[in-house]
Amino acid sequence: MQRECFTEDQQQFRDAYRRFLEQEVLPHREAWRKAGIVPREIFLKMGEQGYLLTWAPEELGGLDLEDFRYQQIMIEEDGRYGEVGLFHTLHSRLVAPYLKHFGNPEQQQRFIPKCVTGECILAVAMTEPDAGSDLAGMKSRAEDKGDHWLLNGSKVYISNGILANAVIVAAKSNPEKPREMTLFIVEAGMEGFERGRNLDKLGLKAQDTAELFFNDVKIPKANVLGEVGRGMHHLMQGLAEERLITACISLAAAQCAFDLTKEYVEDRKAFGKALSEQQNTRFKMANMRTEIDVAQAFIDQCVAQHNKGKLTATSASQAKLYCSEVEGRMVDEGVQLHGGAGYMQEYEICNLYANARISRILAGTSEIMKEIIARSIFEER
């Protein structure tokens, strides 16, 4: 389907970013997957080209491009020409906005310029071994010691956990009100802050996912992010964009699965003719094309609403739910149409299949998305 949602400047941005991926990412992604981590230098290269924190104001080193479509373009190009394990979107559009919205001027001046250049890589730490989506079950604690806070606890499944120079950590901060939490900026090198192993995952092999441990970490008062006790509120504020981002990533992967499968069935022959000439293949590809186009139309509308500040939690949840499910179906069909080749790591469809499984879990599971959507339905009565 022809899309008319991008400006000429944005199309030029897409072309430039695609060239960057083809030169700096695509040739190295297999090595990064084997290493289980991307090199820090790729963040620096992205920073040199202005591809990190594109929304940041010029006085802090950014391009002052608030329009979410620029990030949408990068996500789409990452899906085909990049490496989704390079979690620059988490750095730029999931974590850094906490500094934008809740950081004081000193914190913004201290961190954002280095985040723009890629010198400082960000992560956010919420999930714990016994507390995933239910943040109220969090056990990490921070105690006010007067001139500093003392942080204890552990986090798990933290993306960018090995590479991160600064981690925004959520912890309970009021023993009399167990649902209150506060956000803290924990920096590499702080005594008592330790990283565990780089976890071995089903997919996203190039992306470092770590355990983090905090043992009597002294957090300066200057590293409290936002209001004390308002951490849950701060985290909730970014959820709509987080789910829109996840939806965009899922849809980009679905499109990549379609493209790879189309190329394969056009080349592969069975029973004397190309798979693309056989009715079963043609019907399956027709269904895939339709599902992706329907999802894309909805996503583009969500992006337009987000740029106006009108994206609702319900719409974001619908986008995340539907696109992650579409991604799952597209990669599954892609593997099936590849036949035995689809099960081989040398074919990219195999990697897409492994990557896709997390999409229905991270940023809120499909079940949680359904509950959010259901509440909006029954609250209307």
Coordinates of C-alpha atoms in Angstrom, one line a residue:
M1 CA 0.0 0.0 0.0
Q2 CA 1.3 3.4 -0.9
R3 CA 2.1 5.5 2.2
E4 CA 1.9 9.3 2.1
C5 CA 2.8 10.1 5.7
F6 CA 6.4 11.1 5.2
T7 CA 7.8 14.5 4.1
E8 CA 10.5 14.8 1.4
D9 CA 13.0 15.6 4.2
Q10 CA 12.1 12.4 6.0
Q11 CA 12.5 10.4 2.8
Q12 CA 16.0 11.8 2.4
F13 CA 16.6 11.0 6.1
R14 CA 15.5 7.4 5.3
D15 CA 17.9 7.1 2.4
A16 CA 20.8 8.5 4.4
Y17 CA 20.1 6.2 7.3
R18 CA 19.8 3.1 5.1
R19 CA 23.2 3.9 3.6
F20 CA 24.6 4.2 7.1
L21 CA 23.2 0.7 8.0
E22 CA 24.5 -0.8 4.8
Q23 CA 28.0 0.5 5.5
E24 CA 28.3 0.3 9.3
V25 CA 25.8 -2.4 10.6
L26 CA 24.8 -4.9 8.0
P27 CA 28.4 -6.2 7.3
H28 CA 29.0 -6.8 11.0
R29 CA 25.7 -8.2 12.3
E30 CA 26.7 -11.9 12.2
A31 CA 29.8 -11.2 14.2
W32 CA 27.8 -9.2 16.7
R33 CA 25.3 -12.0 17.1
K34 CA 28.1 -14.5 17.8
A35 CA 29.6 -12.1 20.3
G36 CA 26.3 -11.6 22.1
I37 CA 26.8 -7.8 22.2
V38 CA 27.3 -4.9 19.8
P39 CA 30.5 -2.8 20.1
R40 CA 30.3 0.5 22.0
E41 CA 31.8 2.1 18.9
I42 CA 28.5 1.7 16.9
F43 CA 26.8 4.0 19.3
L44 CA 29.6 6.6 18.8
K45 CA 29.2 6.3 15.0
M46 CA 25.4 6.8 15.3
G47 CA 26.0 9.8 17.5
E48 CA 28.4 11.3 15.0
Q49 CA 25.7 11.1 12.3
G50 CA 23.0 12.6 14.6
Y51 CA 21.0 9.3 14.9
L52 CA 20.7 9.2 18.7
L53 CA 18.2 11.3 20.6
T54 CA 17.1 13.1 17.5
W55 CA 14.5 14.9 19.6
A56 CA 17.1 16.6 21.9
P57 CA 17.3 20.4 21.6
E58 CA 20.2 21.9 19.7
E59 CA 21.7 23.4 22.8
L60 CA 22.1 19.9 24.2
G61 CA 23.7 18.6 21.0
G62 CA 20.6 17.2 19.3
L63 CA 18.7 17.8 16.0
D64 CA 15.6 19.1 17.8
L65 CA 13.4 16.7 15.7
E66 CA 10.5 16.0 18.0
D67 CA 8.5 14.3 15.2
F68 CA 8.3 10.6 16.0
R69 CA 8.3 9.7 12.3
Y70 CA 12.1 10.0 12.3
Q71 CA 12.4 7.2 14.9
Q72 CA 9.7 5.3 13.0
I73 CA 11.9 5.5 9.8
M74 CA 14.9 4.2 11.7
I75 CA 13.0 1.3 13.2
E76 CA 11.7 0.3 9.7
E77 CA 15.2 0.5 8.2
D78 CA 16.7 -1.5 11.1
G79 CA 14.2 -4.3 10.4
R80 CA 15.7 -5.0 7.0
Y81 CA 19.1 -3.4 6.7
G82 CA 20.3 -3.2 10.3
E83 CA 20.4 -5.4 13.4
V84 CA 17.5 -5.3 15.8
G85 CA 19.8 -6.3 18.6
L86 CA 21.3 -2.8 18.4
F87 CA 19.0 -1.3 21.0
H88 CA 19.6 2.4 20.1
T89 CA 15.9 3.0 20.1
L90 CA 15.7 1.9 23.8
H91 CA 18.5 4.3 24.5
S92 CA 17.1 7.2 22.5
R93 CA 13.3 7.0 22.8
L94 CA 12.6 4.8 25.8
V95 CA 15.1 5.8 28.5
A96 CA 16.5 9.2 27.5
P97 CA 13.0 10.8 27.6
Y98 CA 12.9 10.2 31.4
L99 CA 15.8 12.7 31.5
K100 CA 13.9 15.0 29.3
H101 CA 10.6 14.9 31.2
F102 CA 11.8 14.4 34.8
G103 CA 15.4 15.5 34.9
N104 CA 16.4 18.8 36.4
P105 CA 18.5 21.2 34.3
E106 CA 21.7 20.0 35.9
Q107 CA 20.9 16.4 35.1
Q108 CA 20.0 17.2 31.6
Q109 CA 23.2 19.1 31.0
R110 CA 25.2 16.3 32.6
F111 CA 23.8 13.4 30.7
I112 CA 21.9 14.3 27.5
P113 CA 24.8 15.7 25.5
K114 CA 26.8 12.5 26.1
C115 CA 23.8 10.4 25.3
V116 CA 23.5 12.3 22.0
T117 CA 27.1 11.5 21.1
G118 CA 26.9 7.9 22.2
E119 CA 29.5 8.3 24.9
C120 CA 26.8 7.5 27.5
I121 CA 24.6 4.5 26.8
L122 CA 21.4 4.2 28.8
A123 CA 19.3 1.4 30.2
V124 CA 16.3 1.2 32.5
A125 CA 15.9 -1.4 35.3
M126 CA 12.5 -2.3 36.5
T127 CA 12.1 -6.1 36.1
E128 CA 13.1 -8.3 39.0
P129 CA 13.3 -12.1 39.4
D130 CA 10.0 -12.2 41.2
A131 CA 8.4 -9.0 39.8
G132 CA 7.9 -8.7 36.0
S133 CA 4.8 -6.8 34.8
D134 CA 3.6 -6.4 38.4
L135 CA 5.9 -3.6 39.6
A136 CA 4.1 -3.4 42.9
G137 CA 5.9 -6.7 43.7
M138 CA 9.3 -5.0 43.4
K139 CA 11.7 -5.8 46.3
S140 CA 14.5 -3.4 45.5
R141 CA 14.7 -0.8 48.3
A142 CA 16.3 2.6 48.7
E143 CA 16.7 4.2 52.1
D144 CA 17.1 7.9 52.6
K145 CA 20.3 8.5 54.6
G146 CA 20.1 12.3 54.7
D147 CA 22.8 13.3 52.3
H148 CA 22.4 10.2 50.0
W149 CA 20.2 7.2 49.3
L150 CA 21.3 3.6 50.0
L151 CA 20.1 1.2 47.3
N152 CA 19.8 -2.5 47.6
G153 CA 18.3 -5.1 45.3
S154 CA 18.6 -6.8 42.0
K155 CA 17.2 -6.6 38.5
V156 CA 17.0 -9.1 35.7
Y157 CA 16.4 -9.1 31.9
I158 CA 17.9 -5.6 31.6
S159 CA 18.4 -4.6 27.9
N160 CA 21.7 -2.7 27.3
G161 CA 22.7 -4.0 30.8
I162 CA 26.3 -4.7 29.9
L163 CA 26.9 -1.6 27.8
A164 CA 25.1 1.0 29.9
N165 CA 27.0 3.8 31.4
A166 CA 23.9 5.0 33.3
V167 CA 20.9 3.0 34.4
I168 CA 17.6 4.4 35.6
V169 CA 16.6 2.1 38.5
A170 CA 13.2 1.9 40.1
A171 CA 13.1 1.0 43.8
K172 CA 10.7 1.2 46.7
S173 CA 11.5 4.3 48.8
N174 CA 9.0 4.5 51.6
P175 CA 8.7 1.6 54.1
E176 CA 5.4 3.0 55.3
K177 CA 3.9 3.1 51.8
P178 CA 5.1 -0.1 50.0
R179 CA 3.6 1.0 46.6
E180 CA 5.7 4.1 46.5
M181 CA 8.9 4.0 44.4
T182 CA 11.5 6.4 43.2
L183 CA 13.8 6.5 40.2
F184 CA 17.5 6.8 40.6
I185 CA 20.3 7.3 38.1
V186 CA 22.9 4.7 38.8
E187 CA 26.2 5.3 37.1
A188 CA 28.9 2.8 36.1
G189 CA 31.7 2.6 38.6
M190 CA 29.5 3.4 41.7
E191 CA 30.6 1.1 44.5
G192 CA 28.3 -1.8 45.1
F193 CA 26.8 -1.7 41.5
E194 CA 27.7 -4.9 39.8
R195 CA 26.6 -6.5 36.5
G196 CA 25.9 -10.2 36.3
R197 CA 26.2 -12.4 33.2
N198 CA 25.1 -11.5 29.7
L199 CA 22.0 -13.7 29.5
D200 CA 21.7 -16.3 26.8
K201 CA 18.4 -15.7 25.0
L202 CA 16.3 -17.4 22.4
G203 CA 16.6 -14.5 20.0
L204 CA 18.0 -10.9 19.7
K205 CA 21.4 -12.5 20.0
A206 CA 23.4 -9.3 19.4
Q207 CA 21.6 -7.5 22.2
D208 CA 23.2 -7.6 25.7
T209 CA 20.6 -8.5 28.4
A210 CA 22.0 -8.6 31.9
E211 CA 21.4 -9.2 35.6
L212 CA 22.2 -6.1 37.7
F213 CA 23.0 -6.1 41.4
F214 CA 22.9 -3.2 43.9
N215 CA 24.6 -3.8 47.2
D216 CA 24.6 -0.8 49.5
V217 CA 25.1 1.6 46.5
K218 CA 25.3 5.2 47.7
I219 CA 23.2 7.3 45.4
P220 CA 23.9 11.0 45.6
K221 CA 20.8 13.2 46.0
A222 CA 21.7 14.7 42.7
N223 CA 21.0 11.4 41.1
V224 CA 17.3 11.2 42.1
L225 CA 15.3 11.4 38.9
G226 CA 12.0 13.2 39.2
E227 CA 10.0 13.4 42.4
V228 CA 10.7 11.1 45.4
G229 CA 7.8 8.6 45.7
R230 CA 6.5 9.4 42.2
G231 CA 8.5 6.7 40.3
M232 CA 5.5 4.7 39.3
H233 CA 3.8 7.7 37.9
H234 CA 6.9 8.7 36.0
L235 CA 7.2 5.2 34.5
M236 CA 3.6 5.1 33.4
Q237 CA 3.9 8.4 31.5
G238 CA 6.2 6.8 28.9
L239 CA 4.2 3.6 28.4
A240 CA 2.1 4.7 25.4
E241 CA 5.2 5.6 23.4
E242 CA 7.0 2.4 24.6
R243 CA 4.2 0.3 23.2
L244 CA 4.0 2.3 20.0
I245 CA 7.8 1.7 19.5
T246 CA 7.3 -2.0 20.2
A247 CA 4.5 -2.1 17.7
C248 CA 6.7 -0.4 15.0
I249 CA 9.5 -2.8 15.7
S250 CA 7.1 -5.8 15.3
L251 CA 5.6 -4.5 12.1
A252 CA 9.1 -3.8 10.6
A253 CA 10.0 -7.4 11.4
A254 CA 6.8 -8.6 9.8
Q255 CA 7.5 -6.7 6.7
C256 CA 11.0 -8.1 6.6
A257 CA 9.6 -11.6 6.9
F258 CA 7.3 -10.9 4.0
D259 CA 10.1 -9.5 1.8
L260 CA 12.5 -12.4 2.5
T261 CA 9.8 -15.0 1.9
K262 CA 8.7 -13.3 -1.4
E263 CA 12.3 -13.5 -2.6
Y264 CA 12.7 -17.1 -1.5
V265 CA 9.4 -18.4 -3.1
E266 CA 10.2 -16.6 -6.4
D267 CA 13.5 -18.4 -6.6
R268 CA 12.6 -21.8 -5.1
K269 CA 11.1 -24.4 -7.4
A270 CA 9.1 -27.5 -6.6
F271 CA 7.2 -29.9 -8.9
G272 CA 8.6 -28.1 -11.9
K273 CA 7.7 -24.5 -11.1
A274 CA 8.4 -21.7 -8.7
L275 CA 6.7 -21.8 -5.4
S276 CA 5.3 -18.3 -6.2
E277 CA 3.4 -19.8 -9.1
Q278 CA 1.6 -22.3 -6.8
Q279 CA -1.8 -21.4 -5.4
N280 CA -1.1 -22.3 -1.8
T281 CA 1.9 -20.0 -1.7
R282 CA 0.0 -17.2 -3.6
F283 CA -2.9 -17.3 -1.2
K284 CA -0.7 -17.3 1.9
M285 CA 1.3 -14.4 0.6
A286 CA -1.9 -12.5 -0.2
N287 CA -3.0 -13.0 3.4
M288 CA 0.4 -11.8 4.7
R289 CA 0.3 -8.7 2.5
T290 CA -3.2 -7.8 3.7
E291 CA -2.5 -8.2 7.4
I292 CA 0.7 -6.1 7.2
D293 CA -1.0 -3.3 5.2
V294 CA -3.9 -3.2 7.6
A295 CA -1.5 -3.0 10.6
Q296 CA 0.6 -0.4 8.9
A297 CA -2.4 1.9 8.3
F298 CA -3.3 1.7 12.0
I299 CA 0.3 2.3 13.1
D300 CA 0.7 5.4 10.8
Q301 CA -2.5 6.8 12.4
C302 CA -1.2 6.1 15.9
V303 CA 2.0 7.9 15.0
A304 CA 0.1 10.9 13.7
Q305 CA -1.9 10.9 17.0
H306 CA 1.2 10.6 19.0
N307 CA 2.8 13.6 17.3
K308 CA -0.3 15.6 18.3
G309 CA 0.0 14.4 21.9
K310 CA -3.3 12.5 21.5
L311 CA -2.2 8.8 21.5
T312 CA -4.3 7.1 24.2
A313 CA -3.2 4.1 26.3
T314 CA -5.9 2.1 24.7
S315 CA -4.8 2.8 21.1
A316 CA -1.1 2.1 22.0
S317 CA -2.1 -1.2 23.6
Q318 CA -4.1 -2.1 20.6
A319 CA -1.1 -1.3 18.4
K320 CA 1.3 -3.3 20.5
L321 CA -1.1 -6.3 20.8
Y322 CA -2.0 -6.5 17.1
C323 CA 1.4 -5.9 15.6
S324 CA 3.2 -8.3 17.9
E325 CA 0.6 -11.0 17.0
V326 CA 0.9 -10.1 13.3
E327 CA 4.7 -10.4 13.6
G328 CA 4.3 -13.9 15.1
R329 CA 2.1 -15.0 12.3
M330 CA 4.3 -13.6 9.5
V331 CA 7.5 -15.2 10.8
D332 CA 5.7 -18.5 11.2
E333 CA 4.3 -18.4 7.7
G334 CA 7.7 -17.3 6.4
V335 CA 9.5 -20.3 8.0
Q336 CA 6.8 -22.6 6.7
L337 CA 7.1 -21.3 3.1
H338 CA 10.9 -21.6 3.3
G339 CA 10.5 -25.3 4.2
G340 CA 13.6 -26.9 5.8
A341 CA 15.7 -23.9 4.9
G342 CA 13.6 -21.8 7.3
Y343 CA 14.9 -23.8 10.2
M344 CA 18.5 -23.0 9.3
Q345 CA 20.3 -20.1 11.0
E346 CA 22.0 -19.1 7.7
Y347 CA 18.5 -17.9 6.5
E348 CA 17.5 -14.7 8.1
I349 CA 13.9 -15.8 8.5
C350 CA 15.1 -18.2 11.1
N351 CA 16.5 -15.3 13.2
L352 CA 13.3 -13.3 12.7
Y353 CA 11.3 -16.3 14.1
A354 CA 13.5 -16.5 17.2
N355 CA 13.4 -12.7 17.7
A356 CA 9.7 -12.5 17.4
R357 CA 8.7 -14.5 20.5
I358 CA 9.7 -11.8 22.9
S359 CA 7.4 -9.2 21.2
R360 CA 4.3 -10.6 22.9
I361 CA 6.0 -10.4 26.3
L362 CA 8.1 -7.2 26.6
A363 CA 6.5 -3.7 27.2
G364 CA 3.5 -5.6 28.6
T365 CA 2.3 -9.0 27.6
S366 CA -0.5 -9.6 25.2
E367 CA -2.7 -10.6 28.1
I368 CA -2.1 -7.2 29.8
M369 CA -2.8 -5.4 26.6
K370 CA -6.1 -7.2 26.3
E371 CA -7.0 -6.2 29.9
I372 CA -6.2 -2.5 29.2
I373 CA -8.3 -2.6 26.0
A374 CA -11.1 -4.4 27.8
R375 CA -11.2 -1.8 30.6
S376 CA -11.7 0.9 28.0
I377 CA -14.6 -1.0 26.5
F378 CA -16.5 -1.6 29.8
E379 CA -15.7 1.8 31.3
E380 CA -17.7 3.3 28.4
R381 CA -20.9 1.8 29.6

